[in-house]
PDB file of C-alpha atoms in Angstrom:
ATOM      1  CA  MET A   1      -0.219   0.254   0.319  1.00 90.00           C
ATOM      2  CA  TRP A   2       1.416   3.476   0.274  1.00 96.00           C
ATOM      3  CA  ASP A   3       3.422   5.475   2.662  1.00 95.00           C
ATOM      4  CA  ASP A   4       1.318   7.578   5.746  1.00 95.00           C
ATOM      5  CA  ARG A   5       2.961  10.543   4.272  1.00 97.00           C
ATOM      6  CA  PHE A   6       0.884   9.636   1.105  1.00 98.00           C
ATOM      7  CA  GLU A   7      -2.039   9.853   3.565  1.00 97.00           C
ATOM      8  CA  GLN A   8      -2.367  12.574   5.100  1.00 97.00           C
ATOM      9  CA  ILE A   9      -1.703  15.143   1.877  1.00 98.00           C
ATOM     10  CA  LEU A  10      -4.564  13.566  -0.178  1.00 98.00           C
ATOM     11  CA  ARG A  11      -7.488  13.805   2.829  1.00 98.00           C
ATOM     12  CA  PRO A  12      -7.990  17.259   3.007  1.00 98.00           C
ATOM     13  CA  PHE A  13      -9.120  16.790  -0.471  1.00 98.00           C
ATOM     14  CA  LEU A  14     -11.577  14.696  -0.387  1.00 98.00           C
ATOM     15  CA  PRO A  15     -14.308  16.486   1.950  1.00 98.00           C
ATOM     16  CA  PHE A  16     -16.519  13.559   1.431  1.00 98.00           C
ATOM     17  CA  LEU A  17     -14.212  10.845   3.464  1.00 98.00           C
ATOM     18  CA  PRO A  18     -14.978  10.955   6.816  1.00 97.00           C
ATOM     19  CA  PRO A  19     -11.977  10.777   9.064  1.00 94.00           C
ATOM     20  CA  GLN A  20     -13.038   7.674  10.715  1.00 95.00           C
ATOM     21  CA  GLU A  21     -13.913   5.885   6.771  1.00 97.00           C
ATOM     22  CA  GLU A  22     -10.816   4.041   5.164  1.00 97.00           C
ATOM     23  CA  LEU A  23      -9.258   5.403   2.093  1.00 97.00           C
ATOM     24  CA  THR A  24      -8.410   2.387   0.044  1.00 98.00           C
ATOM     25  CA  PRO A  25      -7.112   1.943  -3.378  1.00 98.00           C
ATOM     26  CA  GLU A  26     -10.482   1.334  -4.959  1.00 98.00           C
ATOM     27  CA  SER A  27     -11.593   4.819  -3.464  1.00 98.00           C
ATOM     28  CA  ASP A  28     -12.736   7.281  -6.372  1.00 98.00           C
ATOM     29  CA  LEU A  29     -11.766  10.426  -5.756  1.00 98.00           C
ATOM     30  CA  LYS A  30     -14.062  11.964  -7.370  1.00 98.00           C
ATOM     31  CA  ASP A  31     -16.918  10.168  -5.386  1.00 98.00           C
ATOM     32  CA  LEU A  32     -15.021  11.809  -2.607  1.00 98.00           C
ATOM     33  CA  GLY A  33     -14.673  15.234  -3.475  1.00 98.00           C
ATOM     34  CA  LEU A  34     -11.780  15.996  -5.587  1.00 98.00           C
ATOM     35  CA  ASP A  35     -12.542  18.933  -8.588  1.00 97.00           C
ATOM     36  CA  SER A  36     -10.456  19.728 -10.456  1.00 96.00           C
ATOM     37  CA  LEU A  37      -9.178  23.006  -8.664  1.00 97.00           C
ATOM     38  CA  GLY A  38      -8.410  20.420  -5.813  1.00 98.00           C
ATOM     39  CA  THR A  39      -6.439  18.385  -8.219  1.00 97.00           C
ATOM     40  CA  VAL A  40      -4.996  21.119  -9.327  1.00 96.00           C
ATOM     41  CA  GLN A  41      -3.482  21.925  -6.022  1.00 98.00           C
ATOM     42  CA  LEU A  42      -3.041  18.270  -5.134  1.00 98.00           C
ATOM     43  CA  LEU A  43      -0.820  17.780  -7.351  1.00 97.00           C
ATOM     44  CA  GLY A  44       1.564  20.972  -6.861  1.00 97.00           C
ATOM     45  CA  THR A  45       1.657  19.509  -3.135  1.00 98.00           C
ATOM     46  CA  LEU A  46       2.740  15.541  -3.762  1.00 98.00           C
ATOM     47  CA  GLU A  47       5.376  16.990  -5.818  1.00 97.00           C
ATOM     48  CA  GLU A  48       6.547  19.382  -3.054  1.00 98.00           C
ATOM     49  CA  ASP A  49       6.674  17.053  -0.902  1.00 97.00           C
ATOM     50  CA  TYR A  50       7.697  13.507  -2.273  1.00 97.00           C
ATOM     51  CA  GLN A  51      10.216  15.847  -4.656  1.00 96.00           C
ATOM     52  CA  VAL A  52       8.768  14.291  -7.971  1.00 96.00           C
ATOM     53  CA  ARG A  53       7.673  16.030 -11.222  1.00 95.00           C
ATOM     54  CA  PHE A  54       4.565  14.139 -13.174  1.00 95.00           C
ATOM     55  CA  ARG A  55       5.811  13.845 -16.534  1.00 92.00           C
ATOM     56  CA  ASP A  56       2.902  15.080 -19.248  1.00 94.00           C
ATOM     57  CA  SER A  57       1.587  11.497 -19.403  1.00 93.00           C
ATOM     58  CA  ALA A  58       0.495  11.547 -16.025  1.00 94.00           C
ATOM     59  CA  LEU A  59      -1.783  14.324 -16.618  1.00 94.00           C
ATOM     60  CA  THR A  60      -4.831  12.478 -17.393  1.00 95.00           C
ATOM     61  CA  MET A  61      -7.660  12.049 -15.104  1.00 94.00           C
ATOM     62  CA  ASP A  62      -7.071   8.437 -15.067  1.00 96.00           C
ATOM     63  CA  THR A  63      -4.555   9.221 -12.620  1.00 97.00           C
ATOM     64  CA  PHE A  64      -6.124  11.029 -10.440  1.00 97.00           C
ATOM     65  CA  ARG A  65      -9.495   8.508 -10.025  1.00 98.00           C
ATOM     66  CA  THR A  66      -8.215   6.590  -7.644  1.00 98.00           C
ATOM     67  CA  ALA A  67      -5.988   6.520  -4.141  1.00 98.00           C
ATOM     68  CA  GLY A  68      -4.127   3.320  -5.639  1.00 98.00           C
ATOM     69  CA  VAL A  69      -3.761   4.800  -9.290  1.00 98.00           C
ATOM     70  CA  LEU A  70      -2.322   7.815  -7.920  1.00 98.00           C
ATOM     71  CA  TRP A  71      -0.233   5.787  -5.076  1.00 98.00           C
ATOM     72  CA  ASP A  72       1.080   3.696  -8.098  1.00 97.00           C
ATOM     73  CA  THR A  73       2.312   6.973 -10.216  1.00 97.00           C
ATOM     74  CA  VAL A  74       3.838   8.570  -7.308  1.00 97.00           C
ATOM     75  CA  ARG A  75       5.772   5.278  -6.302  1.00 97.00           C
ATOM     76  CA  GLY A  76       6.919   4.707  -9.934  1.00 95.00           C
ATOM     77  CA  MET A  77       8.283   8.058 -10.276  1.00 94.00           C
ATOM     78  CA  LEU A  78       9.464   8.003  -6.587  1.00 94.00           C
ATOM     79  CA  GLN A  79      11.414   5.012  -8.060  1.00 92.00           C
ATOM     80  CA  SER A  80      12.457   6.359 -11.407  1.00 87.00           C
ATOM     81  CA  THR A  81      13.907   8.953  -9.413  1.00 82.00           C
ATOM     82  CA  ALA A  82      16.438   6.936  -6.389  1.00 79.00           C
ATOM     83  CA  SER A  83      17.546   5.081  -9.727  1.00 72.00           C
TER      84      SER A  83
END
């Protein structure tokens, strides 16, 4: 799964996710309240906190569809910067 920091970054952008409810890899971010402005802000926050840059190919709605897909994208960028 993901590290604690990822969920701490993501949760504030999901106003429809109650604090006690589990965030799963299948959680649909749009259904949980992630809108277009939130997506842009989340993108910037993830880039800053993880010191990565999203490639143009990753800047799609599919990348931000579920928590799992978004984490896989971030993890992939972390692995490529570590190499």
